[in-house]
Amino acid sequence: MHTGHVISNTRYATKSCLVLFLLLLTSLAQAELPLSIVGTFQGAKPTERKSEERLLRIKITERSTKYLLSGSGRFSTGRSPAPEFSGSGYPEKEPPFKFGFEDSFGNKGVASIAPTKTGIIFSATINEIEDVRCLIFYKATELKRISRE
């Protein structure tokens, strides 16, 4: 092999490596970023009653090293109960994120938040039940993001 072929092969290899590197950068840029649970979310699910939905609205904020959760549930018909709830939790490496949880009726437990592409999935396990009527609001429900904080 003489010098001309070596230089030509080196240029070809350099161009190939550059193209591969650019393709790698492009695919990394298009990869999904970790989904944030910070924001305001809302959603509705039908109940056993005709033409009635249970409505949930949740706000999650981040304060220094922890997340704060606040929210409310209500029925579209206006009937009772309409619990308000709050809790806090610490960031974890992998979802679901867990929050200590208490509602305005005295129910206490652990809320679970899992991010989705369009919002979150919210559920809560109630360990101390004071009012069973509120439990319907804590079944797994997908909530859509309505604002970022």
PDB file of C-alpha atoms in Angstrom:
ATOM      1  CA  MET A   1       0.000   0.000   0.000  1.00  0.00           C
ATOM      2  CA  HIS A   2       1.405   3.379  -0.806  1.00  0.00           C
ATOM      3  CA  THR A   3       0.877   6.706   0.927  1.00  0.00           C
ATOM      4  CA  GLY A   4      -2.057   7.822  -1.251  1.00  0.00           C
ATOM      5  CA  HIS A   5      -4.174   4.814  -0.281  1.00  0.00           C
ATOM      6  CA  VAL A   6      -3.346   5.221   3.422  1.00  0.00           C
ATOM      7  CA  ILE A   7      -4.372   8.892   3.391  1.00  0.00           C
ATOM      8  CA  SER A   8      -7.578   8.076   1.479  1.00  0.00           C
ATOM      9  CA  ASN A   9      -8.491   5.263   3.899  1.00  0.00           C
ATOM     10  CA  THR A  10      -7.748   7.512   6.901  1.00  0.00           C
ATOM     11  CA  ARG A  11     -10.028  10.251   5.524  1.00  0.00           C
ATOM     12  CA  TYR A  12     -12.782   7.708   4.892  1.00  0.00           C
ATOM     13  CA  ALA A  13     -12.450   6.299   8.424  1.00  0.00           C
ATOM     14  CA  THR A  14     -12.512   9.814   9.930  1.00  0.00           C
ATOM     15  CA  LYS A  15     -15.652  10.729   7.976  1.00  0.00           C
ATOM     16  CA  SER A  16     -17.332   7.468   9.007  1.00  0.00           C
ATOM     17  CA  CYS A  17     -16.508   8.044  12.679  1.00  0.00           C
ATOM     18  CA  LEU A  18     -17.823  11.611  12.451  1.00  0.00           C
ATOM     19  CA  VAL A  19     -21.106  10.425  10.897  1.00  0.00           C
ATOM     20  CA  LEU A  20     -21.511   7.740  13.573  1.00  0.00           C
ATOM     21  CA  PHE A  21     -20.774  10.276  16.306  1.00  0.00           C
ATOM     22  CA  LEU A  22     -23.401  12.686  14.915  1.00  0.00           C
ATOM     23  CA  LEU A  23     -25.964   9.876  14.701  1.00  0.00           C
ATOM     24  CA  LEU A  24     -25.245   8.981  18.337  1.00  0.00           C
ATOM     25  CA  LEU A  25     -25.705  12.605  19.432  1.00  0.00           C
ATOM     26  CA  THR A  26     -28.973  12.855  17.520  1.00  0.00           C
ATOM     27  CA  SER A  27     -30.371   9.694  19.094  1.00  0.00           C
ATOM     28  CA  LEU A  28     -29.346  10.855  22.577  1.00  0.00           C
ATOM     29  CA  ALA A  29     -31.041  14.217  22.022  1.00  0.00           C
ATOM     30  CA  GLN A  30     -34.253  12.453  20.977  1.00  0.00           C
ATOM     31  CA  ALA A  31     -34.225  10.065  23.952  1.00  0.00           C
ATOM     32  CA  GLU A  32     -36.910  10.743  26.533  1.00  0.00           C
ATOM     33  CA  LEU A  33     -35.895  12.932  29.387  1.00  0.00           C
ATOM     34  CA  PRO A  34     -36.957  11.827  32.867  1.00  0.00           C
ATOM     35  CA  LEU A  35     -40.607  12.724  33.347  1.00  0.00           C
ATOM     36  CA  SER A  36     -41.290  15.357  35.977  1.00  0.00           C
ATOM     37  CA  ILE A  37     -43.971  15.011  38.634  1.00  0.00           C
ATOM     38  CA  VAL A  38     -43.862  18.730  39.453  1.00  0.00           C
ATOM     39  CA  GLY A  39     -46.935  20.616  38.255  1.00  0.00           C
ATOM     40  CA  THR A  40     -50.707  20.696  38.475  1.00  0.00           C
ATOM     41  CA  PHE A  41     -52.746  17.714  37.299  1.00  0.00           C
ATOM     42  CA  GLN A  42     -56.422  16.864  37.013  1.00  0.00           C
ATOM     43  CA  GLY A  43     -58.589  14.013  35.871  1.00  0.00           C
ATOM     44  CA  ALA A  44     -61.985  12.353  36.108  1.00  0.00           C
ATOM     45  CA  LYS A  45     -63.270   8.788  36.362  1.00  0.00           C
ATOM     46  CA  PRO A  46     -66.857   7.566  36.142  1.00  0.00           C
ATOM     47  CA  THR A  47     -68.526   6.304  39.324  1.00  0.00           C
ATOM     48  CA  GLU A  48     -71.135   3.602  39.780  1.00  0.00           C
ATOM     49  CA  ARG A  49     -73.831   6.287  39.554  1.00  0.00           C
ATOM     50  CA  LYS A  50     -75.145   7.217  36.127  1.00  0.00           C
ATOM     51  CA  SER A  51     -73.815  10.556  34.784  1.00  0.00           C
ATOM     52  CA  GLU A  52     -71.460  11.104  37.717  1.00  0.00           C
ATOM     53  CA  GLU A  53     -67.681  11.348  37.811  1.00  0.00           C
ATOM     54  CA  ARG A  54     -65.142  11.572  40.581  1.00  0.00           C
ATOM     55  CA  LEU A  55     -62.844  14.517  39.937  1.00  0.00           C
ATOM     56  CA  LEU A  56     -59.290  14.885  41.215  1.00  0.00           C
ATOM     57  CA  ARG A  57     -56.942  17.849  41.113  1.00  0.00           C
ATOM     58  CA  ILE A  58     -53.383  17.620  42.459  1.00  0.00           C
ATOM     59  CA  LYS A  59     -50.521  20.087  42.712  1.00  0.00           C
ATOM     60  CA  ILE A  60     -46.963  18.903  43.320  1.00  0.00           C
ATOM     61  CA  THR A  61     -44.179  21.342  44.141  1.00  0.00           C
ATOM     62  CA  GLU A  62     -40.518  20.831  44.905  1.00  0.00           C
ATOM     63  CA  ARG A  63     -39.020  22.476  47.992  1.00  0.00           C
ATOM     64  CA  SER A  64     -35.290  22.030  48.621  1.00  0.00           C
ATOM     65  CA  THR A  65     -34.940  18.271  49.132  1.00  0.00           C
ATOM     66  CA  LYS A  66     -38.564  17.131  49.102  1.00  0.00           C
ATOM     67  CA  TYR A  67     -41.798  17.162  47.148  1.00  0.00           C
ATOM     68  CA  LEU A  68     -45.028  18.645  48.529  1.00  0.00           C
ATOM     69  CA  LEU A  69     -48.403  17.351  47.398  1.00  0.00           C
ATOM     70  CA  SER A  70     -51.784  19.030  47.819  1.00  0.00           C
ATOM     71  CA  GLY A  71     -55.069  18.280  46.189  1.00  0.00           C
ATOM     72  CA  SER A  72     -58.770  17.711  46.358  1.00  0.00           C
ATOM     73  CA  GLY A  73     -61.421  15.316  45.197  1.00  0.00           C
ATOM     74  CA  ARG A  74     -65.099  15.849  44.543  1.00  0.00           C
ATOM     75  CA  PHE A  75     -68.040  14.367  42.716  1.00  0.00           C
ATOM     76  CA  SER A  76     -69.344  16.071  39.577  1.00  0.00           C
ATOM     77  CA  THR A  77     -72.857  16.040  41.088  1.00  0.00           C
ATOM     78  CA  GLY A  78     -71.711  17.952  44.177  1.00  0.00           C
ATOM     79  CA  ARG A  79     -72.548  15.205  46.673  1.00  0.00           C
ATOM     80  CA  SER A  80     -70.369  14.531  49.729  1.00  0.00           C
ATOM     81  CA  PRO A  81     -67.592  13.899  50.497  1.00  0.00           C
ATOM     82  CA  ALA A  82     -65.159  16.344  48.927  1.00  0.00           C
ATOM     83  CA  PRO A  83     -61.826  15.627  50.649  1.00  0.00           C
ATOM     84  CA  GLU A  84     -58.815  17.889  50.520  1.00  0.00           C
ATOM     85  CA  PHE A  85     -55.462  16.239  51.095  1.00  0.00           C
ATOM     86  CA  SER A  86     -51.772  16.939  51.440  1.00  0.00           C
ATOM     87  CA  GLY A  87     -48.503  15.146  51.950  1.00  0.00           C
ATOM     88  CA  SER A  88     -44.786  15.220  51.411  1.00  0.00           C
ATOM     89  CA  GLY A  89     -42.153  12.853  50.099  1.00  0.00           C
ATOM     90  CA  TYR A  90     -38.511  12.666  49.140  1.00  0.00           C
ATOM     91  CA  PRO A  91     -37.149  12.112  45.627  1.00  0.00           C
ATOM     92  CA  GLU A  92     -36.443   8.496  44.789  1.00  0.00           C
ATOM     93  CA  LYS A  93     -34.325   7.071  41.980  1.00  0.00           C
ATOM     94  CA  GLU A  94     -37.223   5.263  40.314  1.00  0.00           C
ATOM     95  CA  PRO A  95     -40.992   5.788  40.260  1.00  0.00           C
ATOM     96  CA  PRO A  96     -43.427   5.405  41.819  1.00  0.00           C
ATOM     97  CA  PHE A  97     -42.760   8.274  44.199  1.00  0.00           C
ATOM     98  CA  LYS A  98     -44.201   7.870  47.719  1.00  0.00           C
ATOM     99  CA  PHE A  99     -45.763  10.570  49.880  1.00  0.00           C
ATOM    100  CA  GLY A 100     -46.961  10.536  53.480  1.00  0.00           C
ATOM    101  CA  PHE A 101     -50.626  11.441  53.071  1.00  0.00           C
ATOM    102  CA  GLU A 102     -53.557  12.791  55.108  1.00  0.00           C
ATOM    103  CA  ASP A 103     -56.955  14.104  54.039  1.00  0.00           C
ATOM    104  CA  SER A 104     -59.394  16.559  55.617  1.00  0.00           C
ATOM    105  CA  PHE A 105     -61.536  13.667  56.928  1.00  0.00           C
ATOM    106  CA  GLY A 106     -58.647  12.196  58.963  1.00  0.00           C
ATOM    107  CA  ASN A 107     -57.746   9.348  56.600  1.00  0.00           C
ATOM    108  CA  LYS A 108     -53.978   8.691  56.595  1.00  0.00           C
ATOM    109  CA  GLY A 109     -51.715   6.594  54.432  1.00  0.00           C
ATOM    110  CA  VAL A 110     -49.228   6.595  51.589  1.00  0.00           C
ATOM    111  CA  ALA A 111     -49.852   8.259  48.223  1.00  0.00           C
ATOM    112  CA  SER A 112     -48.115   6.911  45.145  1.00  0.00           C
ATOM    113  CA  ILE A 113     -47.268   9.002  42.068  1.00  0.00           C
ATOM    114  CA  ALA A 114     -45.992   7.530  38.809  1.00  0.00           C
ATOM    115  CA  PRO A 115     -45.153   9.887  35.926  1.00  0.00           C
ATOM    116  CA  THR A 116     -46.589   9.267  32.458  1.00  0.00           C
ATOM    117  CA  LYS A 117     -45.952  11.038  29.153  1.00  0.00           C
ATOM    118  CA  THR A 118     -48.949  13.318  29.651  1.00  0.00           C
ATOM    119  CA  GLY A 119     -49.234  13.539  33.441  1.00  0.00           C
ATOM    120  CA  ILE A 120     -49.232  11.172  36.420  1.00  0.00           C
ATOM    121  CA  ILE A 121     -50.988   8.153  37.854  1.00  0.00           C
ATOM    122  CA  PHE A 122     -52.130   8.852  41.410  1.00  0.00           C
ATOM    123  CA  SER A 123     -53.254   6.361  44.028  1.00  0.00           C
ATOM    124  CA  ALA A 124     -53.172   6.123  47.798  1.00  0.00           C
ATOM    125  CA  THR A 125     -53.157   3.276  50.273  1.00  0.00           C
ATOM    126  CA  ILE A 126     -55.058   4.355  53.371  1.00  0.00           C
ATOM    127  CA  ASN A 127     -53.728   2.772  56.566  1.00  0.00           C
ATOM    128  CA  GLU A 128     -55.849   4.726  59.065  1.00  0.00           C
ATOM    129  CA  ILE A 129     -59.458   5.001  57.888  1.00  0.00           C
ATOM    130  CA  GLU A 130     -61.725   7.595  59.468  1.00  0.00           C
ATOM    131  CA  ASP A 131     -64.285   8.013  56.672  1.00  0.00           C
ATOM    132  CA  VAL A 132     -64.727   5.204  54.142  1.00  0.00           C
ATOM    133  CA  ARG A 133     -66.657   7.459  51.746  1.00  0.00           C
ATOM    134  CA  CYS A 134     -63.356   9.099  50.733  1.00  0.00           C
ATOM    135  CA  LEU A 135     -61.651   5.872  49.629  1.00  0.00           C
ATOM    136  CA  ILE A 136     -63.109   6.028  46.103  1.00  0.00           C
ATOM    137  CA  PHE A 137     -60.906   9.080  45.419  1.00  0.00           C
ATOM    138  CA  TYR A 138     -57.714   7.153  46.142  1.00  0.00           C
ATOM    139  CA  LYS A 139     -58.085   4.419  43.524  1.00  0.00           C
ATOM    140  CA  ALA A 140     -55.496   4.531  40.732  1.00  0.00           C
ATOM    141  CA  THR A 141     -56.397   7.428  38.457  1.00  0.00           C
ATOM    142  CA  GLU A 142     -54.540   8.904  35.500  1.00  0.00           C
ATOM    143  CA  LEU A 143     -54.360  12.678  35.725  1.00  0.00           C
ATOM    144  CA  LYS A 144     -53.365  14.983  32.880  1.00  0.00           C
ATOM    145  CA  ARG A 145     -50.903  17.828  33.358  1.00  0.00           C
ATOM    146  CA  ILE A 146     -52.629  21.199  33.161  1.00  0.00           C
ATOM    147  CA  SER A 147     -49.631  23.364  34.140  1.00  0.00           C
ATOM    148  CA  ARG A 148     -45.958  23.187  35.019  1.00  0.00           C
ATOM    149  CA  GLU A 149     -44.704  24.804  38.176  1.00  0.00           C
TER     150      GLU A 149
END
